[in-house]
Amino acid sequence: PSVTTLNSRRFTNKLALLLYLVHTVAAIALVCFLIFKGIQGLIDGSNPAKRKEERVLKYLLPQVEAASLLSITLAFSWQKALREWPQIMVYFILWCTFFMSLSAGILLICFQKPATDGVGVCFIAFAIGNGLYACWVSQRVGFCYKVLLKSLEPVDKFRDLNQPAYWMLGAGFLWMSLWILAVVGALNFYYPALVIIALLLSLCWTTEVMRNVVNLTVSRVIALYYLRGMQSNTQFCFQRALTRNLGSACLGSLFVPAIEAMRIIARGLNLLEGEDEFMFSCAHCCLNVMQSIFRYGNGWAYVQIAAYGKGFVRASQDTWALFEREEMEPIVDSDMMSAICFLTGVCSGSICVIVVAAWTAKVHQPFTATISLLAFFIGYLMTRIAMALPHACVSCYYVCYAENPENRLFDKTIKERLELIKAGRDVVVPTPRVPRRFTR
């Protein structure tokens, strides 16, 4: 049976928490060791890697630090603007990401180097997909704006709700500063390419956990407000997210991004039309797998993890069961908030690429492609941490409504849209299901 107490004191997903703590200790040890190797290589005058390390420190470190500071500034700018002007910002984010990623791609191609050309083509391809997506979802922007506006109303009641994001971004900036020094040290160690890839994967997991700690903190504050009308202490909720619910944040950080990526692929497969038996067999298999996985792991689970202290899998199951009970699957399937938060990260990353690539091309052009990719990841990861606040507010609005639709804090926005969907007068994007021709 599910645990339904609001004061659960048990630690969730202990195995994932243990794995993350082991990873953190190993990552800190590796970073410290690589920093030592880097210093040793710089001091040793006979070291053949000394010149390479000096070039990296001179032509890469300043740009990376600048990208980190710029991304933090952009992160809070996006969040503030989205809270102040939600209707304008939804359209602005959709099309600003298109223009920024397109501009970044064109700029990199203009350098006429094989590496920058390859990266530039990727940016342009994404910009084209982004433009098509913006046109495709134009009919759903109005509902997205209404839900965003309503879900952000409780934020003004908690003046310190942004503090967890401040702490996480500060910690992220410090960790990235040490991380880039470790990358320099990796040049003076065995298999530098493999070591740098390991450092990058570790950085991605760490920043994703930071984002979900903010998500859990905000989710608990807002969920308790909706469910019990409580004015929770943000600092206490933050401490709870860093301790009792950290295991769920670690587990979700590993699987939710992969599940969301599979969801996008499955939606694409669901649009396949034709008579190719092999393609439809692949679609059948992928859609079945997707349907099963999404029930046991989804981003909506963080609300129940924060509120009730459930494990990640149980919270995912219970949350989806609530949506099914209230027949809300079409609405949550077509929710745009995840895409909006993702696109803000891409937009910040593209802006960082434009600034850093132009700077690097002026001082040391051979590093342009490498620094551009690094700046993009930094901009994306930092922005996602700050955007956890509006994302958590929207998730709480949906999940808490599904738990108690009669709550006086909710209006008729969701109810009216459900009626329109049932009447066939609204546009939705369903979760990929197995087509009927395969179930016969």
Coordinates of C-alpha atoms in Angstrom, one line a residue:
P1 CA 0.0 0.0 0.0
S2 CA 1.1 3.6 -0.7
V3 CA 2.3 5.8 2.1
T4 CA -0.1 8.8 2.4
T5 CA 1.3 10.6 5.4
L6 CA 2.6 14.2 4.9
N7 CA 5.3 13.7 7.5
S8 CA 7.1 10.5 6.3
R9 CA 10.5 10.3 7.9
R10 CA 11.9 7.4 5.8
F11 CA 14.6 7.8 3.2
T12 CA 13.3 7.1 -0.3
N13 CA 15.2 5.0 -2.9
K14 CA 18.1 4.2 -0.6
L15 CA 20.0 2.2 -3.2
A16 CA 20.0 5.1 -5.7
L17 CA 21.0 7.4 -2.9
L18 CA 23.9 5.1 -2.0
L19 CA 25.0 4.9 -5.6
Y20 CA 24.9 8.7 -6.0
L21 CA 26.9 9.2 -2.8
V22 CA 29.6 6.7 -4.0
H23 CA 29.6 8.5 -7.3
T24 CA 30.0 11.9 -5.6
V25 CA 32.9 10.7 -3.4
A26 CA 34.6 9.2 -6.5
A27 CA 34.0 12.3 -8.6
I28 CA 35.4 14.6 -5.9
A29 CA 38.4 12.3 -5.5
L30 CA 39.0 12.2 -9.3
V31 CA 38.6 16.0 -9.7
C32 CA 41.1 16.7 -6.8
F33 CA 43.5 14.1 -8.3
L34 CA 43.3 15.6 -11.8
I35 CA 43.7 19.2 -10.5
F36 CA 46.9 17.9 -8.7
K37 CA 48.1 16.3 -12.0
G38 CA 47.4 19.6 -13.8
I39 CA 49.4 21.6 -11.3
Q40 CA 52.2 19.0 -11.4
G41 CA 52.2 19.2 -15.2
L42 CA 52.5 23.0 -15.1
I43 CA 55.3 23.0 -12.6
D44 CA 57.3 20.3 -14.4
G45 CA 59.2 22.1 -17.1
S46 CA 60.1 18.8 -19.0
N47 CA 56.5 17.7 -19.2
P48 CA 55.4 17.4 -22.9
A49 CA 51.8 18.2 -22.0
K50 CA 52.8 21.5 -20.3
R51 CA 52.4 23.6 -23.4
K52 CA 48.9 22.1 -24.1
E53 CA 47.8 22.8 -20.5
E54 CA 49.0 26.4 -20.7
R55 CA 47.0 26.9 -23.9
V56 CA 43.9 25.4 -22.4
L57 CA 44.2 27.6 -19.2
K58 CA 44.8 30.7 -21.3
Y59 CA 42.3 30.2 -24.1
L60 CA 39.6 27.9 -22.6
L61 CA 39.2 28.7 -18.8
P62 CA 38.2 32.4 -19.2
Q63 CA 35.5 31.5 -21.8
V64 CA 34.1 28.7 -19.6
E65 CA 33.9 30.9 -16.5
A66 CA 32.2 33.6 -18.6
A67 CA 29.7 31.1 -20.0
S68 CA 28.9 30.0 -16.5
L69 CA 28.2 33.5 -15.2
L70 CA 26.2 34.4 -18.4
S71 CA 24.1 31.2 -18.1
I72 CA 23.3 32.0 -14.4
T73 CA 22.2 35.5 -15.4
L74 CA 20.1 34.2 -18.3
A75 CA 18.6 31.5 -16.1
F76 CA 17.1 33.9 -13.6
S77 CA 16.2 36.3 -16.4
W78 CA 14.1 33.6 -18.1
Q79 CA 12.5 32.6 -14.8
K80 CA 11.6 36.2 -13.8
A81 CA 10.3 37.1 -17.3
L82 CA 8.2 33.9 -17.4
R83 CA 6.6 34.8 -14.0
E84 CA 5.9 38.4 -14.9
W85 CA 4.7 38.0 -18.5
P86 CA 3.7 34.3 -19.0
Q87 CA 1.6 34.8 -22.1
I88 CA 4.2 36.8 -24.0
M89 CA 7.1 34.6 -22.8
V90 CA 5.6 31.3 -24.0
Y91 CA 5.6 32.6 -27.6
F92 CA 8.9 34.4 -27.1
I93 CA 10.7 31.2 -25.9
L94 CA 9.4 29.1 -28.8
W95 CA 10.7 31.6 -31.4
C96 CA 13.7 33.0 -29.6
T97 CA 15.1 29.5 -29.3
F98 CA 14.6 29.0 -33.0
F99 CA 16.4 32.2 -33.9
M100 CA 19.2 31.8 -31.4
S101 CA 20.0 28.2 -32.3
L102 CA 19.9 29.1 -36.0
S103 CA 22.2 32.1 -35.4
A104 CA 24.6 29.9 -33.5
G105 CA 24.7 27.3 -36.3
I106 CA 25.2 29.9 -39.0
L107 CA 28.0 31.6 -37.0
L108 CA 29.9 28.3 -36.5
I109 CA 29.6 27.4 -40.2
C110 CA 31.0 30.8 -41.1
F111 CA 34.3 29.8 -39.4
Q112 CA 34.8 27.2 -42.2
K113 CA 36.4 24.5 -40.1
P114 CA 35.3 20.8 -40.3
A115 CA 34.6 20.7 -36.5
T116 CA 32.7 23.9 -36.4
D117 CA 30.8 23.0 -39.5
G118 CA 29.6 19.8 -38.0
V119 CA 28.5 21.5 -34.8
G120 CA 26.8 24.3 -36.8
V121 CA 24.8 21.8 -38.9
C122 CA 23.5 20.2 -35.7
F123 CA 22.3 23.6 -34.4
I124 CA 20.6 24.4 -37.7
A125 CA 18.9 21.0 -37.8
F126 CA 17.6 21.6 -34.3
A127 CA 16.4 25.1 -35.3
I128 CA 14.4 23.7 -38.1
G129 CA 12.8 21.1 -35.8
N130 CA 12.2 23.8 -33.3
G131 CA 10.4 26.0 -35.9
L132 CA 8.2 23.1 -37.0
Y133 CA 7.3 22.3 -33.3
A134 CA 6.5 26.0 -32.7
C135 CA 4.0 26.0 -35.6
W136 CA 2.6 22.6 -34.5
V137 CA 1.8 23.6 -30.9
S138 CA 0.5 27.1 -31.7
Q139 CA -3.1 26.0 -30.9
R140 CA -2.1 24.8 -27.5
V141 CA -0.3 27.9 -26.3
G142 CA -3.5 29.6 -25.0
F143 CA -4.2 26.7 -22.5
C144 CA -0.5 26.5 -21.6
Y145 CA -0.6 30.2 -20.7
K146 CA -3.7 29.8 -18.6
V147 CA -2.3 26.9 -16.6
L148 CA 1.0 28.7 -16.1
L149 CA -0.7 31.9 -14.9
K150 CA -2.8 30.0 -12.4
S151 CA -0.1 27.7 -11.2
L152 CA 2.3 30.6 -10.4
E153 CA -0.2 32.4 -8.2
P154 CA 1.0 30.7 -4.9
V155 CA 4.6 31.7 -5.6
D156 CA 4.0 35.3 -4.3
K157 CA 3.0 33.8 -0.9
F158 CA 6.4 32.3 -0.4
R159 CA 9.0 35.1 -0.8
D160 CA 12.0 32.8 -0.2
L161 CA 10.9 30.1 -2.7
N162 CA 13.8 30.9 -5.0
Q163 CA 16.5 30.4 -2.4
P164 CA 17.1 26.7 -3.2
A165 CA 17.7 27.7 -6.8
Y166 CA 20.2 30.3 -5.6
W167 CA 22.1 27.7 -3.5
M168 CA 22.1 25.1 -6.3
L169 CA 23.3 27.5 -8.9
G170 CA 26.0 28.7 -6.6
A171 CA 27.1 25.2 -5.9
G172 CA 26.9 24.4 -9.7
F173 CA 29.1 27.4 -10.5
L174 CA 31.8 26.3 -8.0
W175 CA 31.7 22.7 -9.1
M176 CA 32.0 23.7 -12.8
S177 CA 35.0 25.9 -12.0
L178 CA 36.7 22.9 -10.3
W179 CA 35.5 20.6 -13.1
I180 CA 37.1 22.6 -15.9
L181 CA 40.4 22.6 -13.9
A182 CA 40.1 18.8 -13.7
V183 CA 39.6 18.7 -17.5
V184 CA 43.0 20.5 -17.8
G185 CA 44.6 18.0 -15.5
A186 CA 43.1 15.1 -17.6
L187 CA 45.4 16.2 -20.4
N188 CA 48.3 15.1 -18.2
F189 CA 46.8 11.7 -17.5
Y190 CA 46.2 8.4 -19.3
Y191 CA 43.4 8.2 -21.8
P192 CA 42.3 11.9 -21.6
A193 CA 39.4 11.5 -23.9
L194 CA 37.8 8.7 -21.8
V195 CA 38.4 10.7 -18.6
I196 CA 36.8 13.8 -20.0
I197 CA 33.7 11.8 -21.1
A198 CA 33.4 10.3 -17.6
L199 CA 33.7 13.8 -16.1
L200 CA 31.0 15.1 -18.5
L201 CA 28.6 12.3 -17.6
S202 CA 29.2 12.9 -13.9
L203 CA 28.5 16.6 -14.4
C204 CA 25.3 15.9 -16.2
W205 CA 24.0 13.7 -13.4
T206 CA 25.1 16.1 -10.7
T207 CA 23.4 19.1 -12.2
E208 CA 20.3 17.1 -12.9
V209 CA 20.1 16.1 -9.3
M210 CA 20.5 19.7 -8.3
R211 CA 17.6 20.6 -10.6
N212 CA 15.4 17.9 -9.0
V213 CA 16.3 19.0 -5.5
V214 CA 14.9 22.4 -6.4
N215 CA 11.9 20.7 -8.0
L216 CA 11.2 18.6 -4.9
T217 CA 11.6 21.7 -2.6
V218 CA 9.2 23.8 -4.6
S219 CA 6.8 20.8 -5.1
R220 CA 6.5 20.2 -1.4
V221 CA 5.9 23.9 -0.6
I222 CA 3.2 24.3 -3.3
A223 CA 1.6 20.8 -2.9
L224 CA 1.1 21.3 0.9
Y225 CA -0.5 24.7 0.1
Y226 CA -2.9 23.1 -2.4
L227 CA -3.6 20.0 -0.3
R228 CA -3.8 21.4 3.2
G229 CA -3.6 25.2 2.8
M230 CA -0.3 25.1 4.8
Q231 CA 2.3 27.9 4.7
S232 CA 5.4 25.6 4.7
N233 CA 8.9 26.6 5.6
T234 CA 11.0 26.6 2.4
Q235 CA 14.2 26.0 4.3
F236 CA 12.8 22.9 6.0
C237 CA 11.5 21.6 2.7
F238 CA 14.9 22.2 1.1
Q239 CA 16.6 20.2 3.9
R240 CA 14.1 17.4 3.4
A241 CA 14.8 17.3 -0.3
L242 CA 18.6 17.2 0.4
T243 CA 18.2 14.3 2.8
R244 CA 15.1 12.1 2.9
N245 CA 14.0 12.5 -0.7
L246 CA 17.5 12.8 -2.2
G247 CA 17.4 9.1 -3.3
S248 CA 14.3 9.7 -5.4
A249 CA 15.9 12.8 -7.0
C250 CA 19.0 10.7 -7.9
L251 CA 16.9 7.9 -9.4
G252 CA 14.7 10.2 -11.3
S253 CA 17.7 12.1 -12.6
L254 CA 19.0 9.0 -14.2
F255 CA 15.8 7.8 -15.8
V256 CA 13.4 10.6 -16.5
P257 CA 15.5 12.3 -19.2
A258 CA 15.8 9.0 -21.0
I259 CA 12.1 8.2 -20.6
E260 CA 11.2 11.7 -22.0
A261 CA 13.5 11.1 -25.0
M262 CA 11.8 7.7 -25.6
R263 CA 8.5 9.4 -25.3
I264 CA 9.4 11.8 -28.1
I265 CA 10.6 8.9 -30.3
A266 CA 7.5 7.0 -29.6
R267 CA 5.3 10.0 -30.6
G268 CA 7.2 10.2 -33.9
L269 CA 6.6 6.4 -34.5
N270 CA 3.0 6.9 -33.7
L271 CA 2.7 9.3 -36.6
L272 CA 4.0 6.7 -39.1
E273 CA 1.6 5.9 -41.9
G274 CA 2.0 3.3 -44.6
E275 CA 2.0 -0.4 -45.3
D276 CA 5.5 -1.3 -44.4
E277 CA 5.0 -4.3 -42.1
F278 CA 8.6 -4.1 -40.6
M279 CA 8.2 -0.4 -39.7
F280 CA 4.9 -1.0 -38.0
S281 CA 6.3 -4.0 -36.1
C282 CA 9.1 -1.7 -34.8
A283 CA 6.5 0.9 -33.9
H284 CA 4.4 -1.7 -32.2
C285 CA 7.3 -2.9 -30.0
C286 CA 8.5 0.6 -29.1
L287 CA 5.0 1.8 -28.2
N288 CA 4.4 -1.1 -26.0
V289 CA 7.7 -0.6 -24.2
M290 CA 7.0 3.1 -23.9
Q291 CA 3.5 2.6 -22.5
S292 CA 4.8 0.3 -19.8
I293 CA 7.9 2.4 -18.8
F294 CA 6.0 5.7 -18.6
R295 CA 3.6 4.3 -16.0
Y296 CA 6.6 3.3 -13.8
G297 CA 8.7 6.4 -14.2
N298 CA 7.6 10.0 -15.1
G299 CA 8.4 13.5 -14.2
W300 CA 5.0 14.0 -12.5
A301 CA 6.1 11.7 -9.7
Y302 CA 8.1 14.4 -7.9
V303 CA 5.0 16.0 -6.5
Q304 CA 4.0 12.9 -4.6
I305 CA 7.6 12.2 -3.6
A306 CA 7.8 15.6 -2.1
A307 CA 4.4 15.6 -0.5
Y308 CA 4.1 12.0 0.8
G309 CA 7.7 10.7 0.8
K310 CA 6.9 7.9 -1.6
G311 CA 9.6 6.2 -3.7
F312 CA 10.0 7.2 -7.3
V313 CA 8.4 4.1 -8.9
R314 CA 5.4 4.1 -6.5
A315 CA 4.9 7.8 -6.9
S316 CA 4.9 7.5 -10.7
Q317 CA 2.3 4.7 -10.5
D318 CA 0.1 6.5 -8.1
T319 CA 0.3 9.8 -10.0
W320 CA -0.6 8.2 -13.3
A321 CA -3.5 6.4 -11.6
L322 CA -4.8 9.7 -10.5
F323 CA -4.7 11.1 -14.0
E324 CA -6.5 8.0 -15.3
R325 CA -9.1 8.3 -12.6
E326 CA -9.9 11.9 -13.6
E327 CA -9.4 11.1 -17.3
M328 CA -6.7 13.7 -17.5
E329 CA -4.2 11.8 -19.7
P330 CA -4.9 13.8 -22.8
I331 CA -4.3 17.0 -21.0
V332 CA -1.0 16.0 -19.3
D333 CA 0.2 14.3 -22.5
S334 CA -0.2 17.6 -24.3
D335 CA 1.3 19.8 -21.6
M336 CA 4.0 22.1 -23.0
M337 CA 5.8 23.1 -19.8
S338 CA 8.5 20.5 -20.1
A339 CA 9.2 21.6 -23.6
I340 CA 9.2 25.3 -22.6
C341 CA 11.8 24.6 -19.9
F342 CA 13.9 22.5 -22.3
L343 CA 13.8 25.2 -24.9
T344 CA 14.9 27.9 -22.4
G345 CA 17.9 25.8 -21.7
V346 CA 18.7 25.4 -25.4
C347 CA 18.2 29.1 -25.9
S348 CA 20.6 30.0 -23.1
G349 CA 23.1 27.5 -24.4
S350 CA 22.8 28.9 -27.9
I351 CA 23.4 32.5 -26.6
C352 CA 26.5 31.2 -24.7
V353 CA 27.7 29.6 -27.9
I354 CA 27.4 32.8 -29.9
V355 CA 29.3 34.8 -27.3
V356 CA 32.0 32.3 -26.5
A357 CA 32.5 31.2 -30.1
A358 CA 33.0 34.7 -31.3
W359 CA 35.5 35.4 -28.5
T360 CA 37.4 32.1 -29.0
A361 CA 37.6 32.6 -32.8
K362 CA 39.3 35.9 -32.1
V363 CA 41.9 34.7 -29.7
H364 CA 42.5 31.0 -30.5
Q365 CA 40.3 29.6 -33.3
P366 CA 41.3 25.8 -33.0
F367 CA 39.4 25.7 -29.7
T368 CA 36.2 27.1 -31.2
A369 CA 34.2 23.9 -31.7
T370 CA 35.2 22.4 -28.3
I371 CA 34.4 25.5 -26.3
S372 CA 31.2 26.0 -28.2
L373 CA 29.9 22.6 -27.2
L374 CA 31.1 23.1 -23.6
A375 CA 29.4 26.5 -23.4
F376 CA 26.2 25.1 -24.7
F377 CA 26.1 22.3 -22.1
I378 CA 26.9 24.8 -19.3
G379 CA 24.2 27.2 -20.5
Y380 CA 21.6 24.5 -20.8
L381 CA 22.3 22.8 -17.5
M382 CA 22.4 26.0 -15.5
T383 CA 19.2 27.3 -17.0
R384 CA 17.3 24.1 -16.3
I385 CA 18.1 24.4 -12.6
A386 CA 16.5 27.8 -12.3
M387 CA 13.5 26.8 -14.5
A388 CA 12.7 24.0 -12.0
L389 CA 10.5 26.5 -10.1
P390 CA 7.9 27.2 -12.7
H391 CA 8.0 23.5 -13.9
A392 CA 7.3 22.3 -10.3
C393 CA 4.4 24.8 -9.9
V394 CA 2.7 23.5 -13.1
S395 CA 3.3 19.9 -12.1
C396 CA 1.7 20.6 -8.6
Y397 CA -1.3 22.2 -10.3
Y398 CA -2.0 19.2 -12.4
V399 CA -1.3 16.5 -9.8
C400 CA -3.1 18.2 -6.9
Y401 CA -6.1 18.9 -9.1
A402 CA -6.2 15.2 -10.0
E403 CA -6.1 14.3 -6.3
N404 CA -8.9 16.7 -5.3
P405 CA -10.7 18.4 -8.2
E406 CA -13.2 20.1 -5.8
N407 CA -10.5 22.1 -4.0
R408 CA -11.6 25.7 -3.9
L409 CA -8.0 26.8 -4.9
F410 CA -8.6 25.4 -8.5
D411 CA -10.7 27.1 -11.1
K412 CA -12.5 25.5 -14.0
T413 CA -9.6 25.7 -16.5
I414 CA -8.9 21.9 -16.5
K415 CA -12.5 20.9 -16.2
E416 CA -13.6 23.0 -19.2
R417 CA -10.8 21.7 -21.3
L418 CA -11.7 18.1 -20.5
E419 CA -15.2 18.8 -21.6
L420 CA -13.9 20.3 -24.9
I421 CA -11.7 17.3 -25.5
K422 CA -14.6 14.9 -24.8
A423 CA -16.7 16.9 -27.2
G424 CA -14.0 16.8 -29.9
R425 CA -13.6 20.6 -30.0
D426 CA -10.0 20.9 -28.7
V427 CA -6.6 19.9 -30.0
V428 CA -4.5 17.4 -28.0
V429 CA -1.4 15.4 -28.5
P430 CA -2.1 11.9 -27.1
T431 CA 0.6 9.8 -25.5
P432 CA 1.6 7.2 -28.0
R433 CA -0.6 4.1 -27.6
V434 CA -0.5 0.9 -29.5
P435 CA -2.5 1.5 -32.7
R436 CA -5.8 -0.5 -32.9
R437 CA -4.6 -2.4 -36.0
F438 CA -2.0 -4.1 -33.8
T439 CA -4.3 -5.0 -31.0
R440 CA -6.7 -7.0 -33.2

